[in-house]
Coordinates of C-alpha atoms and ligand atoms in Angstrom, one line a residue:
Chain F
M1 CA -76.6 -10.1 -158.6
L2 CA -76.0 -10.9 -162.3
A3 CA -78.4 -8.2 -163.4
D4 CA -76.3 -5.5 -161.7
A5 CA -73.1 -6.8 -163.4
L6 CA -74.9 -6.8 -166.8
R7 CA -76.0 -3.2 -166.4
A8 CA -72.8 -1.9 -165.0
R9 CA -70.2 -0.1 -167.2
P10 CA -66.7 -0.7 -165.8
A11 CA -64.7 2.6 -165.3
G12 CA -62.3 3.2 -168.1
L13 CA -63.9 0.8 -170.5
D14 CA -65.2 3.5 -172.9
A15 CA -61.9 5.3 -173.0
A16 CA -60.0 2.1 -173.8
L17 CA -62.4 1.1 -176.6
A18 CA -62.2 4.7 -178.0
L19 CA -58.4 4.3 -178.3
V20 CA -58.9 0.9 -180.0
D21 CA -61.5 2.4 -182.4
G22 CA -59.0 5.1 -183.3
L23 CA -56.5 2.5 -184.5
D24 CA -59.1 0.4 -186.1
D25 CA -60.3 3.3 -188.2
V26 CA -56.8 4.0 -189.4
L27 CA -56.6 0.3 -190.6
V28 CA -59.7 1.0 -192.9
D29 CA -57.7 3.3 -195.1
G30 CA -54.3 1.9 -194.3
L31 CA -51.0 2.9 -192.8
A32 CA -50.0 4.4 -196.2
R33 CA -52.8 7.0 -195.9
I34 CA -52.8 8.2 -192.4
G35 CA -54.7 11.5 -192.3
E36 CA -54.6 14.1 -189.6
A37 CA -57.2 12.4 -187.5
G38 CA -55.4 9.1 -187.9
A39 CA -52.1 10.5 -186.8
A40 CA -53.9 12.0 -183.7
A41 CA -55.5 8.6 -182.9
L42 CA -52.1 6.8 -183.2
S43 CA -50.4 9.4 -181.1
A44 CA -53.1 8.9 -178.4
L45 CA -52.3 5.2 -178.5
A46 CA -48.6 5.9 -177.8
T47 CA -49.5 8.2 -175.0
A48 CA -51.9 5.6 -173.5
A49 CA -49.0 3.1 -173.6
G50 CA -46.8 5.5 -171.5
G51 CA -46.0 4.0 -168.1
T52 CA -46.3 0.4 -169.4
P53 CA -43.5 -1.9 -170.6
L54 CA -44.6 -1.0 -174.1
A55 CA -44.1 2.8 -173.7
G56 CA -40.7 3.0 -175.4
P57 CA -41.3 0.7 -178.3
A58 CA -44.8 2.2 -178.8
A59 CA -43.5 5.8 -179.0
D60 CA -40.8 4.7 -181.4
A61 CA -43.0 2.5 -183.7
I62 CA -45.9 4.9 -183.9
G63 CA -43.6 7.8 -184.7
K64 CA -42.0 5.9 -187.5
I65 CA -45.4 4.7 -188.8
I66 CA -46.7 8.2 -188.9
A67 CA -43.6 9.3 -190.7
G68 CA -44.2 6.6 -193.3
T69 CA -42.0 3.7 -192.3
V70 CA -43.8 0.5 -191.7
T71 CA -41.7 -2.6 -190.7
D72 CA -42.8 -5.9 -189.3
E73 CA -41.5 -4.8 -185.9
H74 CA -43.6 -1.6 -186.0
V75 CA -46.7 -3.6 -186.9
A76 CA -46.0 -6.0 -184.0
V77 CA -45.8 -3.2 -181.5
L78 CA -49.1 -1.7 -182.8
A79 CA -50.8 -5.1 -182.4
G80 CA -49.2 -5.4 -178.9
V81 CA -50.6 -2.1 -177.7
R82 CA -54.1 -2.9 -179.1
T83 CA -54.0 -6.3 -177.4
A84 CA -53.0 -4.6 -174.0
L85 CA -56.0 -2.2 -174.2
L86 CA -58.4 -5.0 -175.0
G87 CA -56.9 -7.2 -172.3
A88 CA -57.6 -4.6 -169.8
A89 CA -61.2 -4.2 -171.0
H90 CA -61.5 -8.0 -170.8
D91 CA -60.4 -8.1 -167.2
A92 CA -62.7 -5.2 -166.1
L93 CA -65.8 -6.9 -167.7
L94 CA -65.0 -10.3 -166.4
S95 CA -64.3 -9.3 -162.8
G96 CA -67.8 -7.7 -162.7
V97 CA -69.3 -11.0 -163.8
D98 CA -67.2 -13.0 -161.3
A99 CA -68.2 -10.8 -158.5
A100 CA -71.9 -11.2 -159.4
T101 CA -71.7 -15.0 -159.9
G102 CA -69.4 -15.6 -156.9
R103 CA -66.9 -17.3 -159.1
D104 CA -63.3 -17.6 -158.0
R105 CA -60.9 -16.9 -160.7
E106 CA -57.3 -18.2 -160.5
G107 CA -54.4 -16.0 -161.2
W108 CA -52.0 -16.7 -164.0
S109 CA -48.9 -18.1 -162.4
A110 CA -47.6 -20.5 -165.1
P111 CA -44.2 -19.8 -166.4
A112 CA -44.1 -19.2 -170.1
A113 CA -43.0 -22.3 -172.0
P114 CA -40.4 -21.8 -174.8
P115 CA -41.7 -21.0 -178.2
Q116 CA -41.7 -23.5 -180.9
A117 CA -38.6 -23.2 -183.0
G118 CA -38.2 -23.3 -186.8
R119 CA -41.6 -22.3 -187.9
L120 CA -42.1 -20.5 -191.2
L121 CA -43.8 -17.4 -190.1
A122 CA -42.1 -14.6 -192.3
G123 CA -44.5 -15.0 -195.2
A124 CA -47.5 -14.6 -192.9
R125 CA -46.0 -11.5 -191.3
S126 CA -45.3 -9.8 -194.5
W127 CA -48.8 -10.4 -195.9
L128 CA -50.3 -9.0 -192.6
R129 CA -48.0 -5.9 -193.0
E130 CA -49.1 -5.4 -196.5
L131 CA -52.7 -5.6 -195.5
A132 CA -52.2 -2.9 -192.8
I133 CA -50.4 -0.6 -195.3
A134 CA -53.1 -1.0 -198.0
G135 CA -56.0 -0.8 -195.4
W136 CA -59.2 -2.8 -195.8
R137 CA -60.4 -0.4 -198.4
G138 CA -57.3 -1.0 -200.4
V139 CA -57.5 -4.8 -200.5
D140 CA -58.0 -5.9 -204.0
H141 CA -58.5 -9.5 -205.3
E142 CA -54.7 -9.9 -205.6
L143 CA -53.8 -8.8 -202.1
A144 CA -56.7 -10.7 -200.5
A145 CA -55.2 -13.9 -202.1
A146 CA -51.5 -13.0 -201.6
G147 CA -51.3 -14.8 -198.3
S148 CA -52.4 -18.1 -199.8
Q149 CA -48.9 -19.7 -200.2
A150 CA -47.8 -18.7 -196.7
I151 CA -51.1 -20.1 -195.3
Q152 CA -50.7 -23.4 -197.1
A153 CA -47.2 -23.7 -195.6
L154 CA -48.7 -23.1 -192.2
W155 CA -51.3 -25.8 -192.7
A156 CA -48.6 -28.3 -193.5
D157 CA -46.9 -27.7 -190.1
P158 CA -48.8 -29.1 -187.2
S159 CA -47.1 -26.6 -184.8
S160 CA -48.6 -23.7 -186.8
R161 CA -52.2 -25.0 -186.9
R162 CA -53.6 -22.2 -184.7
L163 CA -52.2 -19.5 -187.0
A164 CA -53.2 -21.5 -190.2
V165 CA -56.8 -21.7 -189.0
L166 CA -57.0 -18.1 -188.0
L167 CA -55.4 -16.7 -191.3
D168 CA -57.4 -19.0 -193.5
G169 CA -60.7 -17.8 -192.0
F170 CA -59.5 -14.2 -192.2
A171 CA -58.3 -14.6 -195.9
A172 CA -61.6 -16.2 -196.9
E173 CA -63.5 -13.0 -195.6
L174 CA -61.1 -10.7 -197.5
R175 CA -61.5 -12.7 -200.7
A176 CA -65.3 -12.8 -200.4
S177 CA -65.3 -9.0 -199.7
A178 CA -62.7 -7.9 -202.4
P179 CA -62.4 -5.3 -203.7
G180 CA -62.6 -3.4 -200.5
A181 CA -63.0 -0.1 -202.3
T182 CA -66.6 -0.9 -203.1
L183 CA -67.5 -2.8 -200.0
E184 CA -70.8 -1.5 -198.5
R185 CA -70.0 -1.9 -194.8
V186 CA -66.5 -2.7 -193.4
P187 CA -66.3 -5.0 -190.3
V188 CA -63.8 -2.6 -188.8
R189 CA -63.4 -4.0 -185.3
R190 CA -63.6 -7.7 -186.5
W191 CA -60.9 -7.4 -189.1
A192 CA -58.7 -5.4 -186.7
D193 CA -59.2 -8.2 -184.1
L194 CA -58.3 -10.9 -186.6
W195 CA -55.3 -9.0 -188.0
T196 CA -54.0 -8.2 -184.5
R197 CA -54.2 -11.8 -183.4
G198 CA -52.5 -13.0 -186.6
V199 CA -49.7 -10.6 -186.1
L200 CA -49.1 -11.8 -182.6
L201 CA -49.3 -15.5 -183.4
A202 CA -46.9 -15.0 -186.3
Q203 CA -44.1 -13.7 -183.9
D204 CA -41.3 -16.2 -183.5
G205 CA -41.3 -15.6 -179.7
F206 CA -45.0 -16.4 -179.2
A207 CA -44.9 -18.6 -176.0
T208 CA -46.6 -21.9 -175.8
V209 CA -48.5 -23.0 -172.7
P210 CA -47.3 -25.6 -170.2
T211 CA -49.5 -28.6 -169.3
E212 CA -50.1 -31.1 -166.5
P213 CA -51.9 -34.4 -166.5
V214 CA -55.2 -34.5 -164.6
H215 CA -57.5 -37.3 -163.4
G216 CA -61.1 -37.1 -162.5
R217 CA -64.6 -36.8 -163.7
L218 CA -65.6 -34.3 -166.4
L219 CA -69.2 -33.2 -166.2
I220 CA -70.3 -31.6 -169.4
L221 CA -72.2 -28.3 -169.4
G222 CA -72.6 -27.8 -173.1
A223 CA -70.9 -27.5 -176.4
D224 CA -70.1 -24.5 -178.5
L225 CA -69.6 -25.0 -182.2
H226 CA -67.2 -22.9 -184.3
E227 CA -66.8 -22.9 -188.1
H228 CA -65.4 -21.1 -191.0
P229 CA -65.0 -22.3 -194.6
T230 CA -62.1 -24.6 -193.8
V231 CA -62.5 -25.7 -190.2
F232 CA -65.2 -27.1 -187.9
Q233 CA -64.6 -27.2 -184.1
V234 CA -66.6 -28.4 -181.2
Q235 CA -65.5 -26.9 -177.8
V236 CA -66.9 -28.5 -174.8
H237 CA -67.4 -26.5 -171.5
G238 CA -67.6 -28.6 -168.4
L239 CA -66.7 -29.1 -164.7
L240 CA -63.7 -31.2 -163.8
E241 CA -64.0 -32.9 -160.3
T242 CA -60.6 -34.2 -159.3
P243 CA -60.1 -36.9 -156.6
D244 CA -58.8 -34.3 -154.0
G245 CA -62.2 -32.5 -154.1
W246 CA -61.3 -29.5 -156.4
T247 CA -64.0 -28.6 -158.9
G248 CA -63.1 -26.2 -161.7
L249 CA -64.4 -24.9 -165.0
V250 CA -62.5 -26.5 -168.0
R251 CA -62.9 -26.7 -171.8
A252 CA -61.9 -29.2 -174.4
A253 CA -61.9 -28.6 -178.1
V254 CA -61.4 -30.7 -181.2
A255 CA -61.2 -29.3 -184.7
A256 CA -61.1 -30.8 -188.1
P257 CA -60.1 -29.2 -191.4
K258 CA -63.0 -29.2 -194.0
V259 CA -64.2 -27.3 -197.0
D260 CA -67.1 -24.8 -197.3
T261 CA -69.5 -27.3 -198.9
I262 CA -69.4 -29.4 -195.8
S263 CA -71.6 -27.6 -193.3
G264 CA -74.6 -28.0 -191.0
P265 CA -75.2 -31.4 -189.3
S266 CA -72.8 -33.3 -191.7
A267 CA -69.8 -31.3 -190.4
W268 CA -69.9 -33.8 -187.3
R269 CA -68.7 -36.4 -189.9
M270 CA -65.4 -34.6 -190.0
L271 CA -64.8 -35.5 -186.3
A272 CA -65.0 -39.3 -186.9
S273 CA -61.7 -39.8 -185.1
F274 CA -63.3 -38.8 -181.8
P275 CA -65.9 -41.4 -181.0
V276 CA -65.8 -41.1 -177.3
L277 CA -66.4 -37.3 -177.3
R278 CA -69.2 -37.6 -179.9
T279 CA -70.8 -40.4 -177.8
V280 CA -70.7 -38.6 -174.5
L281 CA -72.1 -35.4 -176.1
A282 CA -74.9 -37.2 -178.0
Q283 CA -75.9 -39.4 -174.9
R284 CA -75.2 -36.7 -172.3
R285 CA -72.7 -38.7 -170.3
A286 CA -69.9 -37.8 -167.9
V287 CA -66.3 -38.6 -169.0
E288 CA -63.7 -40.3 -166.8
L289 CA -60.3 -38.7 -167.4
S290 CA -57.1 -40.5 -166.7
G291 CA -54.0 -38.4 -167.2
M292 CA -55.3 -36.0 -169.8
L293 CA -53.2 -32.8 -170.1
L294 CA -54.6 -29.6 -168.9
T295 CA -53.3 -26.0 -169.4
P296 CA -53.4 -23.2 -166.8
A297 CA -56.0 -21.5 -169.2
G298 CA -58.4 -24.4 -168.4
D299 CA -58.0 -26.2 -171.7
L300 CA -57.9 -30.0 -171.8
L301 CA -55.9 -31.3 -174.7
W302 CA -58.5 -33.9 -175.7
D303 CA -56.9 -37.4 -176.2
E304 CA -59.3 -40.3 -176.4
S305 CA -56.8 -42.7 -175.0
H306 CA -57.2 -40.8 -171.7
A307 CA -61.0 -40.6 -171.8
A308 CA -63.8 -43.1 -171.2
A309 CA -67.5 -42.6 -171.4
G310 CA -69.0 -42.5 -167.9
E311 CA -72.5 -42.5 -166.3
P312 CA -75.3 -40.4 -167.8
A313 CA -75.1 -36.9 -166.5
D314 CA -77.7 -34.2 -167.2
P315 CA -76.0 -30.9 -167.8
F316 CA -78.8 -28.9 -166.2
T317 CA -78.5 -31.0 -163.0
T318 CA -74.7 -30.5 -163.1
A319 CA -75.2 -26.7 -163.4
R320 CA -77.9 -26.5 -160.7
V321 CA -75.8 -28.5 -158.2
S322 CA -72.2 -27.3 -158.9
L323 CA -72.0 -24.2 -161.1
G324 CA -72.6 -21.9 -158.2
R325 CA -69.3 -22.8 -156.4
V326 CA -66.6 -23.4 -159.0
T327 CA -63.2 -22.1 -159.6
A328 CA -62.6 -20.5 -163.0
P329 CA -59.3 -20.5 -164.9
A330 CA -57.3 -17.4 -165.8
A331 CA -57.0 -16.4 -169.5
A332 CA -53.6 -16.5 -171.1
A333 CA -52.2 -12.9 -171.3
L334 CA -52.4 -12.5 -175.0
D335 CA -55.8 -14.3 -175.3
R336 CA -57.5 -11.7 -173.1
H337 CA -60.2 -9.9 -175.3
P338 CA -63.8 -9.0 -174.5
A339 CA -65.0 -11.1 -177.5
A340 CA -63.1 -14.2 -176.0
I341 CA -65.3 -14.1 -172.9
A342 CA -67.5 -17.1 -172.9
E343 CA -68.6 -17.7 -169.3
P344 CA -71.0 -20.7 -168.6
V345 CA -74.1 -19.6 -166.9
L346 CA -77.5 -21.1 -165.9
L347 CA -80.4 -18.9 -166.4
E348 CA -83.8 -19.6 -164.9
G349 CA -86.9 -17.8 -163.9
Y350 CA -86.7 -15.3 -166.7
T351 CA -89.3 -14.2 -169.2
A352 CA -88.3 -15.2 -172.6
G353 CA -88.8 -12.8 -175.5
D354 CA -88.1 -13.1 -179.2
A355 CA -84.4 -12.1 -178.8
S356 CA -83.9 -11.4 -175.2
F357 CA -84.6 -12.7 -171.7
D358 CA -86.1 -10.4 -169.1
L359 CA -84.1 -11.3 -165.9
G360 CA -86.3 -9.1 -163.7
G361 CA -85.0 -5.6 -164.0
V362 CA -82.6 -6.2 -166.9
S363 CA -83.1 -7.4 -170.4
L364 CA -80.3 -9.7 -171.6
A365 CA -80.0 -10.1 -175.4
V366 CA -80.0 -13.7 -176.8
D367 CA -77.4 -14.1 -179.5
L368 CA -79.5 -15.8 -182.1
D369 CA -76.5 -15.6 -184.6
R370 CA -74.9 -18.3 -182.5
L371 CA -77.5 -21.1 -182.9
P372 CA -75.8 -23.5 -185.3
A373 CA -77.4 -25.4 -188.1
A374 CA -75.5 -28.5 -186.8
G375 CA -77.7 -28.8 -183.7
P376 CA -81.4 -28.7 -182.8
L377 CA -81.6 -25.3 -181.0
T378 CA -83.9 -22.9 -182.8
P379 CA -85.0 -19.3 -182.1
A380 CA -88.5 -20.7 -181.5
L381 CA -87.3 -23.2 -178.9
V382 CA -85.2 -20.4 -177.1
A383 CA -88.3 -18.2 -177.1
A384 CA -90.4 -21.0 -175.5
S385 CA -87.7 -21.8 -172.9
T386 CA -87.9 -21.7 -169.2
A387 CA -84.3 -22.6 -168.4
C388 CA -81.2 -22.0 -170.5
L389 CA -77.6 -23.1 -170.1
G390 CA -75.4 -20.7 -172.1
L391 CA -72.3 -18.7 -172.5
L392 CA -72.3 -15.2 -171.3
R393 CA -70.6 -13.0 -174.1
W394 CA -69.7 -9.4 -174.5
D395 CA -69.6 -7.9 -178.0
A396 CA -70.4 -4.5 -179.6
G397 CA -70.9 -2.7 -176.3
R398 CA -73.3 -5.1 -174.5
W399 CA -73.7 -8.5 -172.9
A400 CA -75.6 -11.3 -174.6
V401 CA -76.2 -15.0 -173.8
Q402 CA -75.5 -17.7 -176.4
P403 CA -77.7 -20.6 -175.6
L404 CA -76.0 -24.1 -175.5
A405 CA -79.1 -25.8 -174.1
V406 CA -82.7 -25.0 -173.3
Q407 CA -85.6 -26.6 -171.4
A408 CA -88.8 -25.4 -173.0
V409 CA -92.4 -26.2 -173.2
V410 CA -93.7 -27.0 -176.7
R411 CA -97.3 -27.9 -177.2
K412 CA -97.7 -28.3 -173.5
K413 CA -94.9 -30.9 -173.4
P414 CA -91.5 -30.4 -171.8
V415 CA -88.6 -30.4 -174.4
T416 CA -84.9 -30.3 -173.8
A417 CA -82.4 -29.6 -176.6
H418 CA -78.6 -29.2 -176.5
T419 CA -76.3 -27.9 -179.4
A420 CA -74.4 -31.3 -179.5
D421 CA -77.5 -33.6 -179.5
W422 CA -76.6 -34.4 -183.2
A423 CA -73.0 -35.3 -182.5
L424 CA -73.7 -38.9 -183.8
G425 CA -76.2 -37.7 -186.4
P426 CA -79.5 -35.9 -186.2
T427 CA -82.1 -37.4 -183.9
D428 CA -84.9 -35.9 -185.9
A429 CA -86.1 -38.0 -188.9
K430 CA -86.4 -35.1 -191.4
E431 CA -83.0 -33.8 -190.4
A432 CA -81.4 -37.2 -190.6
K433 CA -82.6 -37.7 -194.1
A434 CA -81.2 -34.3 -195.1
E435 CA -77.9 -35.1 -193.3
A436 CA -77.6 -38.4 -195.2
A437 CA -77.9 -36.5 -198.5
A438 CA -75.5 -33.8 -197.5
G439 CA -73.2 -36.4 -195.9
A440 CA -72.9 -38.0 -199.3
A441 CA -71.0 -34.9 -200.3
V442 CA -68.3 -35.7 -197.9
D443 CA -68.0 -39.1 -199.4
I444 CA -67.9 -37.7 -202.9
L445 CA -65.1 -35.3 -202.1
R446 CA -63.1 -37.9 -200.3
E447 CA -63.3 -40.1 -203.3
R448 CA -62.2 -37.3 -205.6
A449 CA -59.3 -36.5 -203.2
G450 CA -58.3 -40.1 -203.2
R451 CA -58.3 -40.3 -207.0
L452 CA -56.8 -36.9 -207.9
L453 CA -54.3 -36.4 -205.1
R454 CA -52.7 -39.8 -205.2
K455 CA -52.4 -40.1 -209.0
Chain X
M1 CA -78.6 -8.6 -188.6
T2 CA -80.5 -10.2 -185.8
V3 CA -80.0 -7.4 -183.4
E4 CA -81.0 -4.0 -184.0
G5 CA -79.1 -1.0 -182.8
V6 CA -75.8 -2.8 -182.5
T7 CA -73.2 -1.3 -184.9
Y8 CA -71.9 -3.7 -187.4
E9 CA -68.6 -1.8 -187.6
R10 CA -67.8 -2.3 -183.9
R11 CA -68.8 -5.9 -183.6
S12 CA -66.0 -8.5 -183.3
A13 CA -68.5 -11.3 -184.4
A14 CA -69.9 -9.4 -187.3
P15 CA -71.0 -11.9 -189.9
V16 CA -69.0 -11.4 -193.2
I17 CA -69.5 -14.6 -195.2
A18 CA -73.1 -15.9 -195.5
P19 CA -73.3 -19.7 -194.8
V20 CA -73.3 -21.7 -198.1
R21 CA -76.4 -23.7 -198.9
P22 CA -76.2 -27.4 -199.1
R23 CA -76.2 -28.9 -202.7
K24 CA -75.3 -32.1 -204.4
L25 CA -71.7 -32.4 -205.4
A26 CA -71.5 -35.3 -207.9
K27 CA -71.9 -33.1 -211.0
V28 CA -70.0 -29.9 -209.8
P29 CA -67.7 -30.9 -206.9
F30 CA -66.0 -27.5 -206.6
V31 CA -67.2 -23.8 -207.0
E32 CA -65.4 -20.7 -205.9
L33 CA -65.9 -17.0 -206.1
T34 CA -62.3 -15.7 -206.0
E35 CA -59.7 -13.6 -207.8
G36 CA -62.4 -11.8 -209.7
R37 CA -64.1 -14.8 -211.3
L38 CA -66.6 -17.5 -210.7
A39 CA -64.8 -20.8 -211.3
G40 CA -65.3 -24.4 -210.7
V41 CA -64.8 -28.1 -211.7
V42 CA -67.5 -30.0 -213.6
S43 CA -67.6 -33.8 -213.9
S44 CA -67.6 -35.2 -217.4
G45 CA -70.9 -37.0 -218.2
S46 CA -69.1 -39.8 -219.9
D47 CA -65.6 -40.3 -218.6
P48 CA -65.2 -40.5 -214.7
A49 CA -61.5 -39.8 -215.0
R50 CA -62.0 -36.5 -216.8
V51 CA -63.3 -33.1 -215.4
Y52 CA -63.8 -29.8 -217.0
V53 CA -62.6 -26.6 -215.5
S54 CA -65.0 -23.7 -216.3
S55 CA -64.9 -20.0 -215.3
I56 CA -66.8 -16.8 -215.8
N57 CA -64.9 -13.5 -215.1
A58 CA -66.4 -10.7 -213.0
G59 CA -67.0 -7.6 -215.1
D60 CA -66.2 -8.5 -218.6
H61 CA -68.0 -11.9 -218.4
G62 CA -65.2 -13.7 -220.2
L63 CA -66.0 -17.4 -220.4
S64 CA -63.6 -20.3 -220.5
C65 CA -64.0 -24.1 -220.4
R66 CA -61.1 -26.6 -220.7
T67 CA -60.4 -30.1 -219.5
N68 CA -58.1 -30.6 -216.5
N69 CA -55.4 -31.6 -219.1
N70 CA -56.0 -28.2 -220.6
R71 CA -57.7 -29.4 -223.8
P72 CA -60.5 -27.2 -225.2
C73 CA -64.0 -28.2 -224.4
G74 CA -65.8 -29.5 -227.5
G75 CA -69.1 -27.9 -226.6
F76 CA -67.7 -24.4 -226.0
G77 CA -67.7 -22.1 -229.0
G78 CA -65.9 -19.0 -227.7
S79 CA -68.7 -16.9 -226.2
H80 CA -71.5 -19.4 -226.1
P81 CA -71.8 -21.1 -222.8
C82 CA -71.5 -25.0 -222.9
N83 CA -73.3 -27.3 -220.6
H84 CA -70.4 -27.2 -218.1
L85 CA -70.6 -23.5 -217.8
R86 CA -74.4 -23.7 -217.2
A87 CA -73.9 -26.4 -214.7
L88 CA -71.2 -24.2 -212.9
A89 CA -73.5 -21.2 -212.8
D90 CA -76.4 -23.4 -211.5
A91 CA -74.2 -24.8 -208.7
A92 CA -73.0 -21.4 -207.7
V93 CA -76.5 -20.0 -207.5
T94 CA -77.6 -22.9 -205.4
Q95 CA -74.5 -22.6 -203.2
Y96 CA -74.3 -18.8 -202.7
G97 CA -77.7 -17.5 -203.8
I98 CA -78.3 -15.6 -207.0
D99 CA -77.8 -12.2 -205.4
R100 CA -74.2 -12.8 -204.2
V101 CA -73.2 -14.4 -207.5
A102 CA -74.7 -11.5 -209.6
R103 CA -73.2 -8.9 -207.3
Y104 CA -69.7 -10.6 -207.6
L105 CA -69.8 -11.1 -211.4
K106 CA -71.4 -7.6 -211.9
A107 CA -74.2 -9.3 -213.7
D108 CA -77.3 -7.1 -214.3
V109 CA -80.0 -9.4 -212.8
A110 CA -83.2 -7.7 -211.6
P111 CA -84.1 -8.3 -207.9
G112 CA -86.2 -11.4 -207.6
A113 CA -85.2 -12.7 -211.0
D114 CA -83.9 -16.3 -211.2
D115 CA -81.9 -16.4 -214.5
L116 CA -78.2 -15.5 -214.0
W117 CA -77.5 -15.7 -217.8
A118 CA -80.0 -13.0 -218.5
G119 CA -77.5 -10.6 -216.8
I120 CA -74.4 -11.9 -218.5
R121 CA -73.0 -10.5 -221.8
P122 CA -70.6 -13.3 -222.6
S123 CA -67.2 -12.9 -224.2
S124 CA -64.3 -15.3 -224.5
A125 CA -61.5 -15.2 -221.9
E126 CA -57.9 -16.4 -221.5
P127 CA -58.2 -19.9 -220.1
R128 CA -57.0 -20.2 -216.4
A129 CA -57.7 -23.9 -216.2
A130 CA -54.4 -24.7 -214.5
D131 CA -54.9 -22.1 -211.7
V132 CA -58.4 -23.3 -211.1
F133 CA -57.6 -26.9 -211.1
A134 CA -54.7 -26.3 -208.7
G135 CA -57.3 -24.5 -206.5
F136 CA -59.5 -27.6 -206.6
L137 CA -56.6 -29.9 -205.6
R138 CA -55.8 -27.5 -202.7
H139 CA -59.4 -27.6 -201.7
L140 CA -59.3 -31.4 -201.5
T141 CA -56.1 -31.5 -199.4
Y142 CA -58.1 -30.0 -196.5
L143 CA -59.9 -33.4 -196.2
E144 CA -56.6 -35.2 -195.8
L145 CA -55.2 -33.0 -193.0
P146 CA -55.4 -34.5 -189.5
P147 CA -57.7 -32.9 -186.8
S148 CA -56.3 -30.9 -183.9
T149 CA -56.9 -30.7 -180.2
E150 CA -55.1 -27.6 -179.1
A151 CA -57.0 -24.6 -177.9
M152 CA -57.7 -22.0 -180.5
P153 CA -59.2 -19.0 -178.8
E154 CA -59.5 -17.2 -182.2
L155 CA -62.3 -19.5 -183.1
Q156 CA -64.6 -17.5 -180.7
W157 CA -64.7 -15.1 -183.6
F158 CA -66.2 -17.8 -185.9
P159 CA -69.5 -19.1 -184.6
A160 CA -70.8 -22.2 -186.5
A161 CA -73.0 -21.3 -189.4
G162 CA -76.6 -20.9 -188.5
L163 CA -79.6 -21.9 -190.7
V164 CA -79.8 -19.9 -193.9
R165 CA -82.8 -17.8 -192.8
Ligands
ZN501 ZN1 -67.5 -27.1 -221.4

């Protein structure tokens, strides 16, 4: 059962993570200051890559890096080896959960689509290389801001949006933390993760994914909200039922650029161009899809001209009826990472504590850091809950559930709350008043933008 | 940290930037802590077409206040903060909390104290109004960019901001 999978430690996981940690620790002081321990950690990485397609390039690049030559190509190989190790860790963790939940996972059979041509990636690559050379401890105000121009250029090119969003969030953290020399605690794995993904996405050969149009009914399970200073994203998890009787887990995400002062419930205003999505979320309705594009990774490319609001559909009912027998999509090779695991699960019959659920024999942590201010879920509601729809996640050596919706009993009355209940604005009078005041900020900034940018 | 016993250093979703607190934007539409200074844009009380660009350096506490056309601020006397600089500091304290602002500026503010100026030894600084104003315009361009619908798996590393607890 699920409890067993949550307790189990896949064979080889600790060894893979130890190799990753060795590289991550080198990035703290930088590739320009590799000590004896660092050289040993990097050599172990090259040894681990032996017997894989990366064996030759890894031995060569790591040897050169230790000897003091760091090129864009060497950096890319380093990122590749780290990604391969974490990809294997991802697969081992996920297959345990799949076995416990009885979930069928598709294999990745899609041919790689050709990469986008003509993107301006060299600036991003060289900033990422300079960061690795300096190390997080060596990042000063100047280096933290040195990627700004390259990142602005990426924002201006729609085909580079994914990299722009990643690097802008990463740069904001480096700027807020500079100078790294006096930083109290360094988020070692996190920054190595973000750096690695940046390096891979900045390669000219990074493949795009193919798509195919699908028809059917999308039953929403819940919405996960993502944000950093310059982006707000809602990612919907749901079940797609196609006319030929197939039922599979899919996701759909829409993201809007924003600024740091727009946060909390008023961030939904930035998604004004998606009225169908906001309506089905706020009203808990199904969606009728007609020819919307789907990737083999299970991502719908949301397009409101191929979506119509359907009948009311309670996500808890959807989960109880159908979540036990669904097909799950494969992850794209380079997107495999333990922290990218977000498996929809329905939990019932547990005993809720302050920050954990006792599932009977195993205590599952509740990730209270992932309860967004943009929705009505609170730690108190989660602690009072009797059923929880959530995402199973793995981070920092253990499993946790991120609630997307709960059924709870508050003052002897049943209450249901979903993260996206406020997609059309807060339903709570006090929150609605606060949102109206904060929302005025959006209007003020838009007005300033209109006046100053088009002068 | 919500969860005890989990190492910050080995956490992919380790929180780095505290969520900003909501504040009114009409008077001070833009504030940033970057490149070793607190800087921002302050609306003119009298002329809607004019804004002031104010900044306080980290460390030496050099102050500067100019209009967006790089004219000197009439209320700023070299090292004595004008109303714009005071409004900038107030907005930054509301947005980031006094601890983060004081730490960034290396201002000596006692724990629990609420007056940032008590920890600032002002001097005058080279004006950097053009840089800061360019930063403000760049900030506003985000609001003009179209939304996107492609999958961005990287955003799993960036959960939406929780309540400021
Ligand atoms: Zn002034």
